Each structure stands twice: as structure tokens, then as C-alpha cells.
PDB file of C-alpha atoms and ligand atoms in Angstrom:
ATOM      1  CA  MET F   1      73.052-146.777 102.359  1.00 88.00           C
ATOM      2  CA  VAL F   2      75.289-144.911 100.073  1.00 97.00           C
ATOM      3  CA  LYS F   3      75.396-145.608  96.366  1.00 98.00           C
ATOM      4  CA  ILE F   4      78.279-145.261  94.108  1.00 98.00           C
ATOM      5  CA  ALA F   5      77.796-144.168  90.551  1.00 99.00           C
ATOM      6  CA  PRO F   6      81.025-144.601  88.465  1.00 98.00           C
ATOM      7  CA  SER F   7      81.267-142.021  85.629  1.00 98.00           C
ATOM      8  CA  ILE F   8      82.450-143.497  82.428  1.00 98.00           C
ATOM      9  CA  LEU F   9      83.551-140.105  81.366  1.00 98.00           C
ATOM     10  CA  SER F  10      86.911-141.280  82.837  1.00 98.00           C
ATOM     11  CA  ALA F  11      86.659-144.909  81.109  1.00 98.00           C
ATOM     12  CA  ASP F  12      88.479-145.912  77.878  1.00 98.00           C
ATOM     13  CA  PHE F  13      85.863-145.492  75.384  1.00 97.00           C
ATOM     14  CA  ALA F  14      87.708-147.784  73.051  1.00 98.00           C
ATOM     15  CA  ASN F  15      87.241-150.461  75.800  1.00 98.00           C
ATOM     16  CA  LEU F  16      83.940-149.459  77.043  1.00 98.00           C
ATOM     17  CA  GLU F  17      82.519-152.944  77.736  1.00 98.00           C
ATOM     18  CA  ARG F  18      85.600-153.969  79.745  1.00 98.00           C
ATOM     19  CA  ASP F  19      85.489-150.888  81.723  1.00 98.00           C
ATOM     20  CA  ILE F  20      81.827-151.179  82.414  1.00 98.00           C
ATOM     21  CA  LYS F  21      82.448-154.687  83.735  1.00 98.00           C
ATOM     22  CA  GLN F  22      85.143-153.366  86.062  1.00 98.00           C
ATOM     23  CA  VAL F  23      82.540-151.206  88.066  1.00 98.00           C
ATOM     24  CA  SER F  24      79.866-153.982  88.293  1.00 98.00           C
ATOM     25  CA  SER F  25      80.081-153.762  92.280  1.00 98.00           C
ATOM     26  CA  ALA F  26      78.845-150.323  92.151  1.00 98.00           C
ATOM     27  CA  ASP F  27      75.187-149.334  92.351  1.00 98.00           C
ATOM     28  CA  TYR F  28      74.495-146.908  89.160  1.00 98.00           C
ATOM     29  CA  LEU F  29      76.589-146.380  85.991  1.00 99.00           C
ATOM     30  CA  HIS F  30      76.713-142.723  85.393  1.00 99.00           C
ATOM     31  CA  VAL F  31      76.621-141.633  81.658  1.00 98.00           C
ATOM     32  CA  ASP F  32      77.613-138.017  80.981  1.00 98.00           C
ATOM     33  CA  VAL F  33      75.857-136.581  77.845  1.00 98.00           C
ATOM     34  CA  MET F  34      77.466-133.310  76.827  1.00 98.00           C
ATOM     35  CA  ASP F  35      76.300-131.309  73.731  1.00 98.00           C
ATOM     36  CA  GLY F  36      78.945-128.848  73.001  1.00 98.00           C
ATOM     37  CA  ALA F  37      76.327-126.099  73.807  1.00 98.00           C
ATOM     38  CA  PHE F  38      75.210-126.498  77.343  1.00 98.00           C
ATOM     39  CA  VAL F  39      78.695-127.118  78.248  1.00 98.00           C
ATOM     40  CA  PRO F  40      81.766-126.809  76.154  1.00 98.00           C
ATOM     41  CA  ASN F  41      82.542-130.429  75.830  1.00 98.00           C
ATOM     42  CA  ILE F  42      81.083-133.071  73.447  1.00 98.00           C
ATOM     43  CA  THR F  43      81.008-136.528  74.840  1.00 98.00           C
ATOM     44  CA  ILE F  44      78.459-139.438  73.917  1.00 96.00           C
ATOM     45  CA  GLY F  45      74.822-139.686  72.407  1.00 97.00           C
ATOM     46  CA  ILE F  46      71.944-142.030  72.032  1.00 98.00           C
ATOM     47  CA  PRO F  47      73.646-144.804  70.061  1.00 98.00           C
ATOM     48  CA  VAL F  48      76.170-145.274  72.610  1.00 98.00           C
ATOM     49  CA  VAL F  49      73.576-145.532  75.416  1.00 98.00           C
ATOM     50  CA  GLN F  50      71.893-148.087  73.352  1.00 98.00           C
ATOM     51  CA  SER F  51      75.272-150.244  72.940  1.00 98.00           C
ATOM     52  CA  ILE F  52      75.883-149.842  76.604  1.00 98.00           C
ATOM     53  CA  ARG F  53      72.336-151.050  77.488  1.00 98.00           C
ATOM     54  CA  LYS F  54      73.112-154.402  75.494  1.00 98.00           C
ATOM     55  CA  CYS F  55      76.497-155.027  77.473  1.00 96.00           C
ATOM     56  CA  THR F  56      75.152-154.298  81.200  1.00 98.00           C
ATOM     57  CA  ASP F  57      72.176-154.747  83.380  1.00 98.00           C
ATOM     58  CA  MET F  58      73.509-151.957  85.667  1.00 98.00           C
ATOM     59  CA  PHE F  59      71.249-149.101  86.453  1.00 98.00           C
ATOM     60  CA  LEU F  60      71.953-146.425  83.882  1.00 99.00           C
ATOM     61  CA  ASP F  61      71.894-142.914  85.498  1.00 99.00           C
ATOM     62  CA  VAL F  62      72.187-140.728  82.519  1.00 99.00           C
ATOM     63  CA  HIS F  63      73.367-137.133  83.173  1.00 99.00           C
ATOM     64  CA  LEU F  64      72.133-134.766  80.194  1.00 99.00           C
ATOM     65  CA  MET F  65      74.243-131.774  79.894  1.00 99.00           C
ATOM     66  CA  VAL F  66      72.421-130.502  76.832  1.00 98.00           C
ATOM     67  CA  ASP F  67      70.335-127.540  75.911  1.00 98.00           C
ATOM     68  CA  LYS F  68      66.423-128.073  75.797  1.00 98.00           C
ATOM     69  CA  PRO F  69      66.599-131.477  77.002  1.00 98.00           C
ATOM     70  CA  ALA F  70      62.945-132.192  76.532  1.00 98.00           C
ATOM     71  CA  ARG F  71      63.770-132.893  72.908  1.00 98.00           C
ATOM     72  CA  TYR F  72      65.784-135.927  73.634  1.00 98.00           C
ATOM     73  CA  ILE F  73      64.095-137.527  76.634  1.00 98.00           C
ATOM     74  CA  GLU F  74      62.107-140.201  74.686  1.00 98.00           C
ATOM     75  CA  ALA F  75      65.151-141.268  72.555  1.00 98.00           C
ATOM     76  CA  PHE F  76      67.309-141.815  75.754  1.00 99.00           C
ATOM     77  CA  ALA F  77      64.471-143.667  77.315  1.00 98.00           C
ATOM     78  CA  GLN F  78      64.056-145.995  74.380  1.00 98.00           C
ATOM     79  CA  ALA F  79      67.929-146.295  74.293  1.00 98.00           C
ATOM     80  CA  GLY F  80      67.851-147.856  77.655  1.00 98.00           C
ATOM     81  CA  ALA F  81      68.489-145.242  80.332  1.00 99.00           C
ATOM     82  CA  ASP F  82      66.785-146.096  83.732  1.00 99.00           C
ATOM     83  CA  MET F  83      67.080-142.315  84.875  1.00 99.00           C
ATOM     84  CA  LEU F  84      67.553-139.218  83.252  1.00 99.00           C
ATOM     85  CA  SER F  85      68.690-135.851  84.861  1.00 99.00           C
ATOM     86  CA  VAL F  86      68.024-132.566  83.146  1.00 99.00           C
ATOM     87  CA  HIS F  87      69.598-129.391  84.063  1.00 99.00           C
ATOM     88  CA  LEU F  88      67.526-126.560  85.638  1.00 98.00           C
ATOM     89  CA  GLU F  89      69.534-124.166  83.562  1.00 98.00           C
ATOM     90  CA  ALA F  90      69.063-125.867  80.142  1.00 98.00           C
ATOM     91  CA  ASP F  91      65.446-124.513  79.544  1.00 98.00           C
ATOM     92  CA  HIS F  92      62.393-122.495  80.812  1.00 98.00           C
ATOM     93  CA  PRO F  93      60.606-123.915  83.889  1.00 98.00           C
ATOM     94  CA  THR F  94      57.598-125.079  81.619  1.00 98.00           C
ATOM     95  CA  ARG F  95      59.999-126.990  79.400  1.00 98.00           C
ATOM     96  CA  ILE F  96      61.720-128.496  82.315  1.00 98.00           C
ATOM     97  CA  ALA F  97      58.334-129.712  83.708  1.00 98.00           C
ATOM     98  CA  GLN F  98      57.477-131.133  80.213  1.00 98.00           C
ATOM     99  CA  ALA F  99      60.722-133.090  80.119  1.00 98.00           C
ATOM    100  CA  LEU F 100      59.742-134.535  83.484  1.00 98.00           C
ATOM    101  CA  ASP F 101      56.232-135.492  81.955  1.00 98.00           C
ATOM    102  CA  ILE F 102      57.799-137.290  79.083  1.00 98.00           C
ATOM    103  CA  MET F 103      60.124-139.136  81.476  1.00 98.00           C
ATOM    104  CA  GLY F 104      57.163-140.207  83.553  1.00 98.00           C
ATOM    105  CA  ALA F 105      55.243-141.222  80.404  1.00 98.00           C
ATOM    106  CA  CYS F 106      58.288-143.312  79.161  1.00 98.00           C
ATOM    107  CA  GLY F 107      58.717-145.160  82.625  1.00 98.00           C
ATOM    108  CA  VAL F 108      62.120-143.768  83.607  1.00 98.00           C
ATOM    109  CA  LYS F 109      63.262-142.341  86.729  1.00 98.00           C
ATOM    110  CA  LYS F 110      63.083-138.467  86.913  1.00 99.00           C
ATOM    111  CA  ALA F 111      65.919-136.163  88.165  1.00 99.00           C
ATOM    112  CA  VAL F 112      66.961-132.546  87.777  1.00 99.00           C
ATOM    113  CA  ALA F 113      70.416-131.275  88.268  1.00 99.00           C
ATOM    114  CA  LEU F 114      71.927-127.761  89.494  1.00 99.00           C
ATOM    115  CA  ARG F 115      74.915-126.128  88.270  1.00 98.00           C
ATOM    116  CA  PRO F 116      77.040-124.388  91.129  1.00 98.00           C
ATOM    117  CA  ILE F 117      75.293-121.027  90.350  1.00 98.00           C
ATOM    118  CA  THR F 118      71.842-122.574  90.924  1.00 98.00           C
ATOM    119  CA  LYS F 119      70.311-122.097  94.417  1.00 98.00           C
ATOM    120  CA  ALA F 120      68.635-125.131  96.118  1.00 98.00           C
ATOM    121  CA  GLU F 121      65.163-123.523  96.185  1.00 98.00           C
ATOM    122  CA  ALA F 122      65.070-123.896  92.364  1.00 98.00           C
ATOM    123  CA  VAL F 123      64.062-127.570  92.851  1.00 98.00           C
ATOM    124  CA  LEU F 124      60.928-126.621  94.821  1.00 98.00           C
ATOM    125  CA  PRO F 125      58.482-126.467  91.622  1.00 98.00           C
ATOM    126  CA  TYR F 126      59.352-130.014  90.912  1.00 98.00           C
ATOM    127  CA  ILE F 127      60.548-131.664  94.157  1.00 98.00           C
ATOM    128  CA  GLU F 128      57.327-133.788  95.003  1.00 98.00           C
ATOM    129  CA  ARG F 129      57.711-135.673  91.770  1.00 98.00           C
ATOM    130  CA  LEU F 130      61.569-136.152  91.468  1.00 99.00           C
ATOM    131  CA  ASP F 131      63.401-139.512  92.143  1.00 99.00           C
ATOM    132  CA  MET F 132      66.604-137.674  92.527  1.00 99.00           C
ATOM    133  CA  VAL F 133      68.267-134.368  92.673  1.00 99.00           C
ATOM    134  CA  LEU F 134      71.693-133.851  91.250  1.00 99.00           C
ATOM    135  CA  VAL F 135      74.020-131.233  92.891  1.00 99.00           C
ATOM    136  CA  MET F 136      77.169-130.416  90.863  1.00 99.00           C
ATOM    137  CA  THR F 137      80.172-129.964  92.947  1.00 98.00           C
ATOM    138  CA  VAL F 138      82.258-128.808  89.844  1.00 98.00           C
ATOM    139  CA  GLU F 139      81.331-126.749  86.712  1.00 98.00           C
ATOM    140  CA  PRO F 140      79.878-129.331  84.411  1.00 98.00           C
ATOM    141  CA  GLY F 141      81.850-130.211  81.449  1.00 98.00           C
ATOM    142  CA  PHE F 142      84.858-132.059  82.291  1.00 98.00           C
ATOM    143  CA  GLY F 143      86.145-134.911  84.541  1.00 97.00           C
ATOM    144  CA  GLY F 144      89.144-134.566  87.004  1.00 98.00           C
ATOM    145  CA  GLN F 145      88.390-131.157  88.309  1.00 98.00           C
ATOM    146  CA  LYS F 146      88.565-129.785  92.044  1.00 98.00           C
ATOM    147  CA  PHE F 147      85.665-130.333  94.528  1.00 98.00           C
ATOM    148  CA  MET F 148      84.046-127.053  95.207  1.00 98.00           C
ATOM    149  CA  GLU F 149      83.852-126.960  98.974  1.00 98.00           C
ATOM    150  CA  GLU F 150      81.110-124.079  98.768  1.00 98.00           C
ATOM    151  CA  GLN F 151      78.636-126.484  97.265  1.00 98.00           C
ATOM    152  CA  LEU F 152      78.455-128.203 100.464  1.00 98.00           C
ATOM    153  CA  GLU F 153      75.964-125.513 101.527  1.00 98.00           C
ATOM    154  CA  THR F 154      73.553-126.298  98.549  1.00 98.00           C
ATOM    155  CA  VAL F 155      73.836-130.063  99.203  1.00 99.00           C
ATOM    156  CA  ARG F 156      72.752-129.433 102.941  1.00 98.00           C
ATOM    157  CA  GLN F 157      70.007-127.103 101.762  1.00 98.00           C
ATOM    158  CA  VAL F 158      68.654-129.522  99.097  1.00 99.00           C
ATOM    159  CA  ARG F 159      68.807-132.344 101.646  1.00 98.00           C
ATOM    160  CA  ALA F 160      66.506-130.225 103.925  1.00 98.00           C
ATOM    161  CA  LEU F 161      64.060-129.752 101.295  1.00 98.00           C
ATOM    162  CA  ILE F 162      64.040-133.355 100.278  1.00 98.00           C
ATOM    163  CA  ASN F 163      63.525-134.314 103.966  1.00 98.00           C
ATOM    164  CA  ARG F 164      60.641-132.011 104.058  1.00 98.00           C
ATOM    165  CA  TYR F 165      58.903-132.548 100.806  1.00 98.00           C
ATOM    166  CA  ASN F 166      59.801-135.845  99.486  1.00 98.00           C
ATOM    167  CA  PRO F 167      62.120-138.060 101.576  1.00 98.00           C
ATOM    168  CA  ALA F 168      62.214-140.775  99.118  1.00 98.00           C
ATOM    169  CA  CYS F 169      63.900-138.578  96.646  1.00 98.00           C
ATOM    170  CA  GLU F 170      67.736-139.377  96.275  1.00 98.00           C
ATOM    171  CA  LEU F 171      70.537-136.652  96.354  1.00 98.00           C
ATOM    172  CA  GLU F 172      73.591-137.232  94.070  1.00 99.00           C
ATOM    173  CA  VAL F 173      76.692-135.277  93.955  1.00 99.00           C
ATOM    174  CA  ASP F 174      78.803-135.133  90.889  1.00 99.00           C
ATOM    175  CA  GLY F 175      82.374-133.610  90.623  1.00 98.00           C
ATOM    176  CA  GLY F 176      85.642-134.030  92.399  1.00 98.00           C
ATOM    177  CA  ILE F 177      84.455-136.833  94.560  1.00 98.00           C
ATOM    178  CA  ALA F 178      87.353-138.853  95.914  1.00 98.00           C
ATOM    179  CA  PRO F 179      88.069-140.770  99.245  1.00 96.00           C
ATOM    180  CA  GLY F 180      88.816-137.262 100.962  1.00 96.00           C
ATOM    181  CA  THR F 181      85.578-135.554  99.848  1.00 97.00           C
ATOM    182  CA  ALA F 182      83.299-138.554  99.993  1.00 98.00           C
ATOM    183  CA  PRO F 183      82.443-138.332 103.868  1.00 97.00           C
ATOM    184  CA  VAL F 184      81.978-134.698 103.786  1.00 98.00           C
ATOM    185  CA  VAL F 185      79.234-134.902 101.109  1.00 98.00           C
ATOM    186  CA  ILE F 186      77.679-137.832 102.726  1.00 98.00           C
ATOM    187  CA  ASP F 187      77.615-135.817 106.122  1.00 98.00           C
ATOM    188  CA  ALA F 188      75.962-133.021 104.170  1.00 98.00           C
ATOM    189  CA  GLY F 189      73.149-135.250 102.971  1.00 98.00           C
ATOM    190  CA  ALA F 190      74.246-136.782  99.722  1.00 98.00           C
ATOM    191  CA  ASN F 191      73.291-140.601  99.265  1.00 98.00           C
ATOM    192  CA  VAL F 192      74.516-141.245  95.700  1.00 98.00           C
ATOM    193  CA  LEU F 193      78.178-140.311  94.773  1.00 98.00           C
ATOM    194  CA  VAL F 194      79.356-140.027  91.353  1.00 99.00           C
ATOM    195  CA  ALA F 195      83.110-140.707  90.721  1.00 98.00           C
ATOM    196  CA  GLY F 196      84.989-140.635  87.427  1.00 98.00           C
ATOM    197  CA  SER F 197      88.633-140.272  88.091  1.00 98.00           C
ATOM    198  CA  ALA F 198      88.735-141.528  91.645  1.00 98.00           C
ATOM    199  CA  VAL F 199      87.433-145.015  90.350  1.00 98.00           C
ATOM    200  CA  TYR F 200      88.883-145.237  86.901  1.00 98.00           C
ATOM    201  CA  GLY F 201      92.306-143.666  87.925  1.00 98.00           C
ATOM    202  CA  ALA F 202      92.661-146.268  90.658  1.00 98.00           C
ATOM    203  CA  GLU F 203      95.017-149.343  90.476  1.00 97.00           C
ATOM    204  CA  ASP F 204      92.192-151.255  92.220  1.00 97.00           C
ATOM    205  CA  ILE F 205      88.889-150.311  91.011  1.00 98.00           C
ATOM    206  CA  PRO F 206      86.617-152.569  93.148  1.00 97.00           C
ATOM    207  CA  GLY F 207      88.602-151.198  96.298  1.00 97.00           C
ATOM    208  CA  ALA F 208      88.037-147.633  95.111  1.00 97.00           C
ATOM    209  CA  ILE F 209      84.310-148.241  94.896  1.00 98.00           C
ATOM    210  CA  THR F 210      84.318-149.831  98.545  1.00 97.00           C
ATOM    211  CA  ALA F 211      86.527-146.978  99.878  1.00 97.00           C
ATOM    212  CA  LEU F 212      84.120-144.402  98.413  1.00 98.00           C
ATOM    213  CA  ARG F 213      81.119-146.075 100.187  1.00 94.00           C
ATOM    214  CA  GLY F 214      82.886-145.689 103.525  1.00 88.00           C
ATOM    215  CA  ASN F 215      80.689-147.010 106.308  1.00 64.00           C
ATOM    216  CA  GLY F 216      77.628-145.632 104.817  1.00 51.00           C
TER     217      GLY F 216
HETATM  218  C1  DX5 K 301      81.366-133.483  84.732  1.00 68.00           C
HETATM  219  C2  DX5 K 301      80.628-134.774  84.902  1.00 68.00           C
HETATM  220  C3  DX5 K 301      81.070-135.653  85.838  1.00 68.00           C
HETATM  221  C4  DX5 K 301      82.409-136.319  85.769  1.00 68.00           C
HETATM  222  C5  DX5 K 301      82.911-136.332  87.117  1.00 68.00           C
HETATM  223  O1  DX5 K 301      80.574-132.412  84.015  1.00 68.00           O
HETATM  224  O2  DX5 K 301      79.164-134.602  85.081  1.00 68.00           O
HETATM  225  O3  DX5 K 301      80.247-136.944  86.007  1.00 68.00           O
HETATM  226  O4  DX5 K 301      82.618-137.323  84.892  1.00 68.00           O
HETATM  227  O5  DX5 K 301      84.296-136.721  87.095  1.00 68.00           O
HETATM  228  P1  DX5 K 301      85.064-136.705  88.306  1.00 68.00           P
HETATM  229  O6  DX5 K 301      84.702-137.698  89.337  1.00 68.00           O
HETATM  230  O7  DX5 K 301      86.536-137.042  87.828  1.00 68.00           O
HETATM  231  O8  DX5 K 301      85.191-135.205  89.022  1.00 68.00           O
HETATM  232 ZN1   ZN K 302      77.725-136.358  85.457  1.00 68.00          ZN
END
């Protein structure tokens, strides 16, 4: 079963509650946190996650595009995140492992994210304890970018590693996912699709979510 995770990066932040309700037929709500250092953009932080938690029961999939994310795990968990993704490029391996330990202690689901430059094998030290791997299919930082075809190979390789070492682990793709690219990433092994502009840019938002799911 394919899951859809609309990204509120493409929502109207002045009408966030309304825009969250519009995607209630989806599976996860994807929240992009950017610090202006790991990526050039700055988006939302802990107080906004706290407010989102008060207005929805949706599963909050929080994508941390921040340097040294171990510093913030506890705060995002307390704010109401259900799952946290930390980028493997954002700190030394020991500190990434520590971030995962803190997630475990806080009772949130654990994920690592890969920028396009990062090889699939980079997940190996962590894979057995992950709930999800997030493979970026654009350079992180902005919504509305073009899907990077060359990332399909990384998706396939991560899928093979998941099947071998931790079949329960989910595989999420993020960036440029639209009705045209969804079947291709599903075929490559993804089971959670993030979509910002393809959902919030659509006239019929529930229809766009259904279209992205396909027959999966
Ligand atoms: C980009 C973010 C994405 C973004 C996707 O750095 O991580 O989640 O919102 O936007 P679309 O679906 O428009 O490519
Ligand atoms: Zn994201």
C-alpha cells in the first residue's frame, strides 16, 4: 500500500489549519524544517510543529534539514512529531547514531535522509533500527523543483538493502513527485511519496492525493 505525505511547504502558512484539513485523506503530513545552514532556505521550527499538533491527528513526518540535528530531537518530539528524519550529511556518524538513540528514548519513529550525493550504502550502519529511509529526488531546500531521474538508482539500491536487512522499514521519496513520476518511484521500490506542489497546486486536492496513490 503506497502512502502519500503532502508537504505543507507548498501550503499557505497564513491558512495552515485550513490547508492541513484539505489533505486529511493522506497518510502522513510532511513538515519541512530548514535552518538556513544545512540548506539555504529557512522555513518552520518547533513552535509551528506544536501548533500543528493541536489542530490535527495526522501522523507528523518531520523532515529535519538542519545541521547537527541531535540538538533538536527532544524538542521536536515534545512538540508532537511522530517521526523525525535526520540527514546523514548533517553530522558525524556517531552524532547521527546519537540522534537515533534520542528518538528511541523519546518514543518517536526514526528515519535518516539522503541528499542526492549520498550513496545508498550510507544507510548500512543504521538500517536495522530505522523505521524509514528518505531518499531525496531533488536537492533539499525548495519545493517545486524538477525530479532527478538519476536518483531512481539510489531508490532501487536502498530498497534492496531494506529488503535484505529490515523489510519493515519504509522507503520515502521527496522532491518532484507528481502523477508522472509517482509510478516510476513506486516501481523502483518507494512506498511513501512526499508531494508538495503536486498536491497544493492542484484544483482538486483529494483527487490529486488519489491520483498519486495510483493502484498501489
Ligand atoms: C524540499 C522538501 C520537500 C518539498 C517537496 O527540500 O524536502 O519536501 O516540499 O516539494 P515538491 O513536491 O514541490 O517537489
Ligand atoms: Zn521534505
